[in-house]
Coordinates of C-alpha atoms and ligand atoms in Angstrom, one line a residue:
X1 CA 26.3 124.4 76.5
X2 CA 28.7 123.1 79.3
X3 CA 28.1 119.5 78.5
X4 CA 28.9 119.7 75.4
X5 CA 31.8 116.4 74.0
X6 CA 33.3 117.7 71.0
X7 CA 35.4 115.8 67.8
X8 CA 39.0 115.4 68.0
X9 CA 40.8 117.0 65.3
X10 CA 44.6 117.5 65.1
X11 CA 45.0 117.6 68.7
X12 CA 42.4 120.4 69.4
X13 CA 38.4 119.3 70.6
X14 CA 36.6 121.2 68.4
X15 CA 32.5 122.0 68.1
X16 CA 31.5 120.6 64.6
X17 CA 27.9 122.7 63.7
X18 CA 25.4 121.1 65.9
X19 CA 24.7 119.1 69.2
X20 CA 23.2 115.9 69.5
X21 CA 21.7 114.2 72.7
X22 CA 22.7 110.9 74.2
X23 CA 19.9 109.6 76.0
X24 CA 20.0 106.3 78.3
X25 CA 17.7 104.0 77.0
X26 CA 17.2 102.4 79.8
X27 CA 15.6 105.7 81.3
X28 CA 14.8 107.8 78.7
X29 CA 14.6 110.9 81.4
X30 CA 18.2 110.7 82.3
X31 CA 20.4 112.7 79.4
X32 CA 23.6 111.5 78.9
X33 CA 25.3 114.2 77.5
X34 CA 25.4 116.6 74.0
X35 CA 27.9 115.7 71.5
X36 CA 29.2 117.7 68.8
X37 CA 28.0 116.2 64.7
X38 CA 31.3 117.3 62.7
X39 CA 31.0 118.4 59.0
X40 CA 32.2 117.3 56.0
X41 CA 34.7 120.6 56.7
X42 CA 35.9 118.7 59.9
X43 CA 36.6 115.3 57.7
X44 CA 38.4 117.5 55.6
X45 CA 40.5 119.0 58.6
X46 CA 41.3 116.4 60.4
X47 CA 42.1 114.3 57.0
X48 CA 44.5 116.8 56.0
X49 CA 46.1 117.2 59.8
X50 CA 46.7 113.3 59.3
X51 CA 48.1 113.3 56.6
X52 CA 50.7 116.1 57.2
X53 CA 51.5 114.3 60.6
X54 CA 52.3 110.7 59.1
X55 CA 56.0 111.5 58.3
X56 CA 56.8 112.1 62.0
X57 CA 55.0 109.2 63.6
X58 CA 56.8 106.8 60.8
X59 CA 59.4 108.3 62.1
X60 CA 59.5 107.9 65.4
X61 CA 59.4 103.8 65.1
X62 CA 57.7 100.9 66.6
X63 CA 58.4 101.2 70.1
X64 CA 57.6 105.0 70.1
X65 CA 53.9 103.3 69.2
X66 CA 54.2 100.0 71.6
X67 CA 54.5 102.4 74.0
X68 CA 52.0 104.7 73.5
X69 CA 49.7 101.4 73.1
X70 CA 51.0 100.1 76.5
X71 CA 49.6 103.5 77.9
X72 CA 46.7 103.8 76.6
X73 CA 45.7 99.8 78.2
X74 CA 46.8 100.9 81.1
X75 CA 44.7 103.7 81.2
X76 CA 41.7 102.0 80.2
X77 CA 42.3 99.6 83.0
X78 CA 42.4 101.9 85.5
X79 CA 39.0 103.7 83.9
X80 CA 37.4 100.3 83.5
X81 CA 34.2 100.8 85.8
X82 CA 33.7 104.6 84.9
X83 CA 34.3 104.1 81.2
X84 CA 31.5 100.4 81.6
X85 CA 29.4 102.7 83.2
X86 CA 28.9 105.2 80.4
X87 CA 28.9 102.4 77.9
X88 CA 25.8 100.6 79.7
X89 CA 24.1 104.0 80.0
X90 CA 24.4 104.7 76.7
X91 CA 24.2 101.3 75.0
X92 CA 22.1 99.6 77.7
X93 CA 24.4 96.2 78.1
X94 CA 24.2 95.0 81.9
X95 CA 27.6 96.7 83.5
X96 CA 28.9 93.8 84.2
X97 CA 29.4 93.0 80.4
X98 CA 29.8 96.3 79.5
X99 CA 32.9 96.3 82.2
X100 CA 34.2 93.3 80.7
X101 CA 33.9 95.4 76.7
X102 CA 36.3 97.7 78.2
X103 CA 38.8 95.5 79.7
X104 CA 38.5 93.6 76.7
X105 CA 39.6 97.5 74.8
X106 CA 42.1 97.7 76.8
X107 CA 43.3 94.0 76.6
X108 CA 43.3 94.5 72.6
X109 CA 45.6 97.6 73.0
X110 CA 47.8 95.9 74.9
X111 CA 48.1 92.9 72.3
X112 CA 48.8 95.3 69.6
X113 CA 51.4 97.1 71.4
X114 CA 53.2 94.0 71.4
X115 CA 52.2 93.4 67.7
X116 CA 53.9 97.0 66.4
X117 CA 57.3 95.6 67.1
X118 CA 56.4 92.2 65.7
X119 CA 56.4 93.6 62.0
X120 CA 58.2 90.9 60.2
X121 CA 59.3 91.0 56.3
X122 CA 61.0 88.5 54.2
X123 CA 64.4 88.3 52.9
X124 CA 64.2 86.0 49.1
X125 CA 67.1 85.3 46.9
X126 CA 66.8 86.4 43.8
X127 CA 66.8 84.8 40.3
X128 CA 69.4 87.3 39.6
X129 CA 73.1 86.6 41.2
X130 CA 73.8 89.3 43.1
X131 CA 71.1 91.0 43.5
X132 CA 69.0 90.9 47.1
X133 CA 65.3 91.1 47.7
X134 CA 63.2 92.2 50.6
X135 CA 59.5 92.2 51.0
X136 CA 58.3 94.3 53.8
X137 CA 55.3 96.0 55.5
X138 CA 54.2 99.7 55.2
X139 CA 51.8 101.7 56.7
X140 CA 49.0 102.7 54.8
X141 CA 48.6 106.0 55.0
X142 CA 45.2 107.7 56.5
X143 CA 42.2 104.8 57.4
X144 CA 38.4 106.1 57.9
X145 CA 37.4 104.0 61.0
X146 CA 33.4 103.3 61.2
X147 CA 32.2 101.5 64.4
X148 CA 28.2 100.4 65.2
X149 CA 26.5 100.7 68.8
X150 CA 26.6 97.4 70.0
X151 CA 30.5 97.5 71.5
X152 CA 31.0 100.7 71.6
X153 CA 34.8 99.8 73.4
X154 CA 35.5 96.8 71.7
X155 CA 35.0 97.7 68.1
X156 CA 36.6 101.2 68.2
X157 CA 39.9 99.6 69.9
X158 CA 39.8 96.2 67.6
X159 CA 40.1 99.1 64.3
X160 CA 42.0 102.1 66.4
X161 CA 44.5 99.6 67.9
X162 CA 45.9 97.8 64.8
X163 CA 45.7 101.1 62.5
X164 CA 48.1 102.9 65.1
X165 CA 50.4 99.9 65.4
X166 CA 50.9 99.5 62.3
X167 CA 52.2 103.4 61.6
X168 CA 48.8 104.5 59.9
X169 CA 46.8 107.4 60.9
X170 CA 43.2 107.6 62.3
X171 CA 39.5 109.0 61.7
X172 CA 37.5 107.4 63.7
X173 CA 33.4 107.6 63.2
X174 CA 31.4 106.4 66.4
X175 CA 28.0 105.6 65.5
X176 CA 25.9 108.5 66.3
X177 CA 23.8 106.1 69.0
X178 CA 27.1 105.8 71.3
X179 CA 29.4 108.6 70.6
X180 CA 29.8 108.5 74.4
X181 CA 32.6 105.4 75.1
X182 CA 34.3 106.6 72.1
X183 CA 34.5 109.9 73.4
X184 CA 36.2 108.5 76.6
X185 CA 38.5 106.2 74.5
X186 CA 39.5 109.4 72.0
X187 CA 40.2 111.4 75.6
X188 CA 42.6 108.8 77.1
X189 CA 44.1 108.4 73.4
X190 CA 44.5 111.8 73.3
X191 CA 46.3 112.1 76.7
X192 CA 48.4 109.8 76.2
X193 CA 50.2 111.7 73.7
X194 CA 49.4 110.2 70.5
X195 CA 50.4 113.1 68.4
X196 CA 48.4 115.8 67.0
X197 CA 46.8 114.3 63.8
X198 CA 47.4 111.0 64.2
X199 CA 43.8 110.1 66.0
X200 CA 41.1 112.0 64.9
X201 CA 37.5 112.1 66.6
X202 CA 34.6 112.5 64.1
X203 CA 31.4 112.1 65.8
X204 CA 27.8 112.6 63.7
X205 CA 25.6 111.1 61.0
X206 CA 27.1 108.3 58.7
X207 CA 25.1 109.9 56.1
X208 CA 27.3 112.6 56.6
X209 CA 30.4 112.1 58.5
X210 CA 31.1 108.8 57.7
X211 CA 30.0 109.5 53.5
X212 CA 32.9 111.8 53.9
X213 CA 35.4 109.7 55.0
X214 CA 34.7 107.2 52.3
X215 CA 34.6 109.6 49.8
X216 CA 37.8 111.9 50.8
X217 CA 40.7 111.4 48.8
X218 CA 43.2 111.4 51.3
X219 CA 41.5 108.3 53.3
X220 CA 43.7 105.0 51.6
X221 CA 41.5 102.6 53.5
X222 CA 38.1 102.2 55.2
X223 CA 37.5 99.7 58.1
X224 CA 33.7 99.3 58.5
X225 CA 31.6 97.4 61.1
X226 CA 27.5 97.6 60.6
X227 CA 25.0 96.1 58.5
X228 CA 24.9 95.0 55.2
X229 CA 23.0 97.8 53.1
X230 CA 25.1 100.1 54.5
X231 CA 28.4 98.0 54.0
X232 CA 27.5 97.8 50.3
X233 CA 26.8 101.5 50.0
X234 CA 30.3 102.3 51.6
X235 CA 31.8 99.4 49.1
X236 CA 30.6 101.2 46.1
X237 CA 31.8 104.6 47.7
X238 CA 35.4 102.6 48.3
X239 CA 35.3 101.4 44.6
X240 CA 35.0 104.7 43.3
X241 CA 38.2 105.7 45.5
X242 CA 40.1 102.5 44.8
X243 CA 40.2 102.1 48.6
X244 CA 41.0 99.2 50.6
X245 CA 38.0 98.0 52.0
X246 CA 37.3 96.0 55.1
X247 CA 33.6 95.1 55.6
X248 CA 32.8 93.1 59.0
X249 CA 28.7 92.8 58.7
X250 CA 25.9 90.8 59.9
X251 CA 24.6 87.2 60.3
X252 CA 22.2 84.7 61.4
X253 CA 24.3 82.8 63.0
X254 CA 23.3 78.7 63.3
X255 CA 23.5 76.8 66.7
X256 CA 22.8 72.9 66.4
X257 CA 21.8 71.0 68.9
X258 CA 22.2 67.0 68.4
X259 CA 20.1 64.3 70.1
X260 CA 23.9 63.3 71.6
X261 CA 24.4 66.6 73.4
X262 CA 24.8 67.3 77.5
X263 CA 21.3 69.1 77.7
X264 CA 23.1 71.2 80.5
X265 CA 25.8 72.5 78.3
X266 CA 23.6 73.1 75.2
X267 CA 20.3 75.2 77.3
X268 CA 23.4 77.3 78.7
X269 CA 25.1 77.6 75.3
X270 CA 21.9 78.9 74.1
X271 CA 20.6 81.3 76.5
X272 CA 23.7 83.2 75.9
X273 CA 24.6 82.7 72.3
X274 CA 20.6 83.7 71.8
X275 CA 19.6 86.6 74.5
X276 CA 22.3 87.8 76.5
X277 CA 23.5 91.4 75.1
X278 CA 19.5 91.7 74.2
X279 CA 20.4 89.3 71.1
X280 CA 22.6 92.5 69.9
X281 CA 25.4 90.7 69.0
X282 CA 26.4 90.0 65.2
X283 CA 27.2 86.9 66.4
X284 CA 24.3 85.6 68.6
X285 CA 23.1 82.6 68.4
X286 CA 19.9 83.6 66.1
X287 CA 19.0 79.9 64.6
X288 CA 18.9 76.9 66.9
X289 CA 18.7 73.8 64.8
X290 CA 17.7 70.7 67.3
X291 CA 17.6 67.5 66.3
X292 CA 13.7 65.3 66.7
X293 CA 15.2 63.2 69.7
X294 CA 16.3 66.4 72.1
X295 CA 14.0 68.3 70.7
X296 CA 11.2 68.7 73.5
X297 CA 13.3 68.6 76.4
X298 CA 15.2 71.0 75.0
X299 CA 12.6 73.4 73.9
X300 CA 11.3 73.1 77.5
X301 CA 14.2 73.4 79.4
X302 CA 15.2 76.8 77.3
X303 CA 12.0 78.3 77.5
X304 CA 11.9 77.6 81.3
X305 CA 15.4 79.6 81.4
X306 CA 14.7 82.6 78.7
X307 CA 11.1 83.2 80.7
X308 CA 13.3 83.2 83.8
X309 CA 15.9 86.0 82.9
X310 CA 15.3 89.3 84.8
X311 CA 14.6 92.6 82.0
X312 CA 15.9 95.7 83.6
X313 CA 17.9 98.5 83.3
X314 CA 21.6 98.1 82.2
X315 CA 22.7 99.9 86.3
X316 CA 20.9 97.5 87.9
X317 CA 22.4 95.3 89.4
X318 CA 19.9 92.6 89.6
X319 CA 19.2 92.5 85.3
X320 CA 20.4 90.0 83.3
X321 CA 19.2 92.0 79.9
X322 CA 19.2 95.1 79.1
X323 CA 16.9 97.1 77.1
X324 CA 17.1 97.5 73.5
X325 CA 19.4 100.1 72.4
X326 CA 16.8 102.6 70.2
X327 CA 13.3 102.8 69.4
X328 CA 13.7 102.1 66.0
X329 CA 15.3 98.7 66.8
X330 CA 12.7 97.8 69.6
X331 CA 10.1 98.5 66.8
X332 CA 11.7 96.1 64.5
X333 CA 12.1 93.4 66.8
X334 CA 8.1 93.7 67.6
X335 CA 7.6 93.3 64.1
X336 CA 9.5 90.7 63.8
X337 CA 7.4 89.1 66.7
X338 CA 4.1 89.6 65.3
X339 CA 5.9 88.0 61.5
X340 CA 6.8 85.3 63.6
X341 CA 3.0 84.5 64.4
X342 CA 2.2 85.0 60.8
X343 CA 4.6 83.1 59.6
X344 CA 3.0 80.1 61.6
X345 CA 6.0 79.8 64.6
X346 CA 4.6 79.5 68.4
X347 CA 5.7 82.2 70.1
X348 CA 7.3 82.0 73.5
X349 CA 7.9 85.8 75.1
X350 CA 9.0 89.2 73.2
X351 CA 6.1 91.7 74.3
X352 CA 7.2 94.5 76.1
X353 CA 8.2 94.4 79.6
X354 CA 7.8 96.8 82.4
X355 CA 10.3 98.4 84.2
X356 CA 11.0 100.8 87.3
X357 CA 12.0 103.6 84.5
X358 CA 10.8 104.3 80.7
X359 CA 13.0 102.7 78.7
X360 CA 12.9 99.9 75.8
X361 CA 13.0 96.7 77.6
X362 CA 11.5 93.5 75.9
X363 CA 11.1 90.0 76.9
X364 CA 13.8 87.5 75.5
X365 CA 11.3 85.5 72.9
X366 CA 11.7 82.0 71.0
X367 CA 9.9 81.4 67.8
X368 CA 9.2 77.9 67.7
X369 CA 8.4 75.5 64.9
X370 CA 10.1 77.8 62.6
X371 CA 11.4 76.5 59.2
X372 CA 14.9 77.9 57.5
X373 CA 13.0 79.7 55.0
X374 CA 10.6 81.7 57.0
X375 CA 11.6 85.7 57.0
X376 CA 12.7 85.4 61.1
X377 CA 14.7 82.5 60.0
X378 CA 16.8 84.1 57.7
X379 CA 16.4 87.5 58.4
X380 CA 19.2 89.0 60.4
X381 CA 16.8 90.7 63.4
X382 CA 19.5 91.7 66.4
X383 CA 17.7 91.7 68.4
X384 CA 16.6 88.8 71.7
X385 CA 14.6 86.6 69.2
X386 CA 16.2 83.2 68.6
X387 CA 14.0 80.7 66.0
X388 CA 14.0 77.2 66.9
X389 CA 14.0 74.8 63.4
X390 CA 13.5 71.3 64.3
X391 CA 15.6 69.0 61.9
X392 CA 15.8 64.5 61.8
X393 CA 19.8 64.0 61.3
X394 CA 23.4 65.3 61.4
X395 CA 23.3 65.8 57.4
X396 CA 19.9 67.8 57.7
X397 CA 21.0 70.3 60.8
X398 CA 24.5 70.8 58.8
X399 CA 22.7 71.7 55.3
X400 CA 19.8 73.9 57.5
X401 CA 23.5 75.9 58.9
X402 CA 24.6 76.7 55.6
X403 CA 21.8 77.4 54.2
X404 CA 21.6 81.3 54.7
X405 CA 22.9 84.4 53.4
X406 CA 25.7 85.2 56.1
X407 CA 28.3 83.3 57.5
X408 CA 29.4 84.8 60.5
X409 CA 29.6 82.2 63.0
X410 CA 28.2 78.4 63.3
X411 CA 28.3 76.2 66.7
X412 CA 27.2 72.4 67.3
X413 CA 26.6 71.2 71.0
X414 CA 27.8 67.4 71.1
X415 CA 29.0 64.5 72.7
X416 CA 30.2 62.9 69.5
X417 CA 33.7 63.9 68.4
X418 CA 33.1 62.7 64.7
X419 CA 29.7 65.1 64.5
X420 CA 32.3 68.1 65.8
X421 CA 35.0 67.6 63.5
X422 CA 32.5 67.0 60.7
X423 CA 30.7 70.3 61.2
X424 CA 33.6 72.5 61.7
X425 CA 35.6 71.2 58.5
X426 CA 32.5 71.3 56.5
X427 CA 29.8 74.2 58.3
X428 CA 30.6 77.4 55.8
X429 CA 31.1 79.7 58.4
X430 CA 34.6 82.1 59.5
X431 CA 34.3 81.2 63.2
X432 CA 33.0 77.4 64.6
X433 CA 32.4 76.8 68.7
X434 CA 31.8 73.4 69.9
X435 CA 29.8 73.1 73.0
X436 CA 30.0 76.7 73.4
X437 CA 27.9 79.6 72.4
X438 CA 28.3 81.3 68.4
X439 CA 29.0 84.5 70.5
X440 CA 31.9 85.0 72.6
X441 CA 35.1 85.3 71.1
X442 CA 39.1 86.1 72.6
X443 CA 40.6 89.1 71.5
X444 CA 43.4 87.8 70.0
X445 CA 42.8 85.7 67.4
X446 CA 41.0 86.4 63.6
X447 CA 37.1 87.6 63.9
X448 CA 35.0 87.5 60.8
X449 CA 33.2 85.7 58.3
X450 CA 32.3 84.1 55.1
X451 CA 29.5 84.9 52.5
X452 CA 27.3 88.1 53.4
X453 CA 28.7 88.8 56.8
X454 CA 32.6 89.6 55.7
X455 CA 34.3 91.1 52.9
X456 CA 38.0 91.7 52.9
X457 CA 40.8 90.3 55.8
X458 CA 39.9 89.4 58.5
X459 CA 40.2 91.3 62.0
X460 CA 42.2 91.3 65.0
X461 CA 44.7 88.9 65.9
X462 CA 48.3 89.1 64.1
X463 CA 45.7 88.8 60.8
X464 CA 44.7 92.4 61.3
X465 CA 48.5 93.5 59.5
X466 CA 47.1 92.7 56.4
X467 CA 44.6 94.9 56.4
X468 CA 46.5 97.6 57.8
X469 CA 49.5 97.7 55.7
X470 CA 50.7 97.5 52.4
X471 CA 53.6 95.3 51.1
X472 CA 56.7 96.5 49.6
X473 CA 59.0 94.5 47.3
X474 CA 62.1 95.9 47.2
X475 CA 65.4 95.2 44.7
X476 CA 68.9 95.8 45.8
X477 CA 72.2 94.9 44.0
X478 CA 75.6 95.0 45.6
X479 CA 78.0 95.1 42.9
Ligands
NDP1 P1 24.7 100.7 60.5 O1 25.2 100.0 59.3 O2 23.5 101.4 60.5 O3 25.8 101.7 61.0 C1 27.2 101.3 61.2 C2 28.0 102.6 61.1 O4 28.0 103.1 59.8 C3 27.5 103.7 62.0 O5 28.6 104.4 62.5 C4 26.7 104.5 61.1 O6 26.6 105.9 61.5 C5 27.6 104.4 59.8 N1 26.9 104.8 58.6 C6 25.6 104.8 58.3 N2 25.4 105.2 57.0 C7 26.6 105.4 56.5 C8 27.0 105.8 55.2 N3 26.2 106.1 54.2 N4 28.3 105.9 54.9 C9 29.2 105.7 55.9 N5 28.9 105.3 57.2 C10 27.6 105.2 57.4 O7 24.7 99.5 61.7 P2 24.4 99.7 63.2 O8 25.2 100.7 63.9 O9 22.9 99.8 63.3 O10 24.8 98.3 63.8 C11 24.1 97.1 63.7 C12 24.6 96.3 62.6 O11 26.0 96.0 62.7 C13 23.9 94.9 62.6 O12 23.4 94.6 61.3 C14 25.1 93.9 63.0 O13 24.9 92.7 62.5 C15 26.2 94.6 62.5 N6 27.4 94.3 63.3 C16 28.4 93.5 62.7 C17 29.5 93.1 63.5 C18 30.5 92.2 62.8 O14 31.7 92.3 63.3 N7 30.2 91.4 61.8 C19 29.7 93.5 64.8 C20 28.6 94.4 65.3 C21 27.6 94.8 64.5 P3 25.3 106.3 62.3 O15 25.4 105.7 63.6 O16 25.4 107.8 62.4 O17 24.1 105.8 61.5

């Protein structure tokens, strides 16, 4: 087939045993592309070609990866609106957001290549005279990479980016939904001249592809990003290994609203903590908590703006939101809707909407009069469905926030600077936004949470080291 995108294994594209289609789900008659499903062989391959490449690239040093990093930014810079293009056909993000993913890639690459010669170690006197000590960082060896759909640049170059800084080796597993960008990113990787081995393309089924990497011996570490159930399945998997484990997962993530807040600031904060992305973001704004004063205005004033957002394809121009990435996940989110109603909420919007092509567009929808213990209150959905809880003080919005499985991110909108620094020292959440929306976050600085959304240290930012190496105590005396 002569559009057929095949894995990246020690340096040679090779075919795996079947094809899969991309399709644009934003016109499900325009096919994207085949890509090659690797097998557990391939895993096997490419685990091995890592492995025997590691003692070369330690080698070569830090700046010998800075470098390579530098390139590779640059690269992506210069591919920004082809490689946005192919990520909003595929994923279905508007292009302008889905440009601004890969900047952001490239942005990340760039940050690390600064990071790999920013490796620092301590030197500690020992309790012994004469005798020296030295703690350092090492690489860890091989890491399994596993990335979702919804950034299909971002994520991939948030796990890739550190990993290779840091001296370690690479599989990287695309979810099978977007294998597209990180085909792109793997290409430019590639010709770059990160060494044979060193960054491996596995594209295919998690059941398969990714099982493998979390079961192979050689793999010292797995990096995961996706939902829960399947983060717990990998963490057994990793147990079973002793593997480090990095688990970055869902969450239903709380925004208050207080009587006190600019009404401007907190509709705006809202409509694109809530919608924007289509609500596929693991840190949208899913729970808006509003206090009894604002409560109606606000209501109104959000509604009014959600019903006004344009639903169209990702290339358009003209569309604020996208479609939703897969039939399965439009068919949750529809079910959600009609739980909603059962569940006694008004619902605002969230049928299906018509477009100029077949694809899975839905309306933005609120589920009003919701309480925190209602399924689509605490249920993570991803999809654009924010429920609106309406709550009498400070103390009741703050306990409604923690109350919930996840802790990704929390965010408060207002005017009272005793209310903010309240909720952010006490809100049980790893990221906190005042007056802006849950989602939305720089590239270099920690990303992650608390309670069901995060297990192990945290990502990005100089953080990411200590999930990517291993410390070393080491003894020396001098005579
Ligand atoms: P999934 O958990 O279904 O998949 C995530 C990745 O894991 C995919 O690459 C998938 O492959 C792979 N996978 C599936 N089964 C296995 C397995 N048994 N062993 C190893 N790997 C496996 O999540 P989605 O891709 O559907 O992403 C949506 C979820 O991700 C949401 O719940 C969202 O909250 C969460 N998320 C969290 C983020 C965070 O940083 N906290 C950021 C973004 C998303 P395949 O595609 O082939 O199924």
């Amino acid at each position: 087939m002569t559009d057929a995108h095949l894995n990246l294994i020690d340096g040679n594209w090779l075919p795996g045993d079947h094809l899969t289609e991309n399709r644009n789900p934003s016109d499900l008659s325009d096919l994207i592309g085949h890509y090659a499903a690797a097998t557990v062989e391939d895993v096997d391959r490419a685990a091995r070609a890592a492995q025997a490449a590691l003692p070369a690239w330690q080698a070569r040093g830090p700046l010998a990866r800075a470098d390579l990093l530098d390139r590779i930014a640059r690269r992506i810079d210069a591919e920004a609106e082809s490689i946005g293009h192919m990520l909003a056909r595929e994923e279905g993000k508007i292009l302008s957001e889905a440009i601004a993913e890969v900047r952001r890639a490239a942005q990340i690459f760039r940050f690390y290549g600064g990071e790999a010669l920013r490796i620092a170690g301590d030197a500690i006197a020992s309790v012994r005279p004469g005798v020296d000590i030295e703690v350092t960082r090492e690489p860890l060896g091989v890491v399994g990479l596993i990335t979702p759909w919804n950034f299909p640049a971002a994520i991939p170059a948030w796990k890739v980016a550190p990993a290779l800084a840091f001296g370690n080796a690479v599989l990287l597993k695309p979810a099978d939904l977007v294998p597209g960008t990180a085909h792109l990113l793997a290409r430019i990787i590639h010709e770059q001249g990160c060494p044979a081995g060193i960054f491996n393309l596995l594209m295919g089924p998690g059941s398969v592809v990714g099982r493998a990497l979390v079961d192979h011996p050689l793999v010292s570490a797995i990096s995961f990003t996706g939902s829960v159930a399947t983060g717990r399945a990998i963490a057994r998997g990793a147990a079973e290994g002793m593997k480090k484990l990095q688990l970055e997962m869902g969450g239903k993530n709380p925004m208050v609203v207080l009587d006190d807040a600019d009404l401007e600031i907190a509709v705006a904060a809202c409509l694109n903590g809530a919608f924007f992305s289509t609500g596929q973001r693991c840190t949208a704004s899913s729970r808006l908590i509003v206090q009894a004063g604002i409560h109606d205005a606000f209501v109104t004033r959000l509604a009014e703006a959600m019903q006004a957002l344009r639903v169209g394809p990702a290339l358009d121009p003209s569309s604020q939101i996208g479609p939703v990435v897969s039939p399965a996940q439009l068919r949750g989110n529809l079910d959600y809707v009609a739980l909603a109603a059962a569940e006694g909420c008004e619902v605002v919007g969230g049928s299906l909407a018509d477009g100029p092509t077949e694809g899975f567009f839905q309306r933005p929808a609120l589920f009003l009069k919701a309480r925190n213990t209602m399924r689509v209150a605490s249920e993570e959905i991803f999809g654009p469905c924010a429920a609106v809880i309406r709550v009498e003080d400070f103390d009741e919005a703050l306990a409604v926030a923690n109350d919930s499985d996840y802790g990704l991110s929390a965010g408060i909108c207002t005017g009272s600077l005793r209310h903010a620094r309240a909720f952010r020292h006490r809100v049980r959440a790893g990221m906190v936004m005042v007056n802006l929306p849950t989602a939305g976050v720089d590239f270099h600085v920690p990303f992650g949470g608390t309670r069901g959304s995060s297990h192990g240290s945290r990502e990005q930012g100089r953080q990411a080291v200590e999930f990517y190496t291993t410390v070393k105590t080491s003894y020396s005396f001098g005579g």
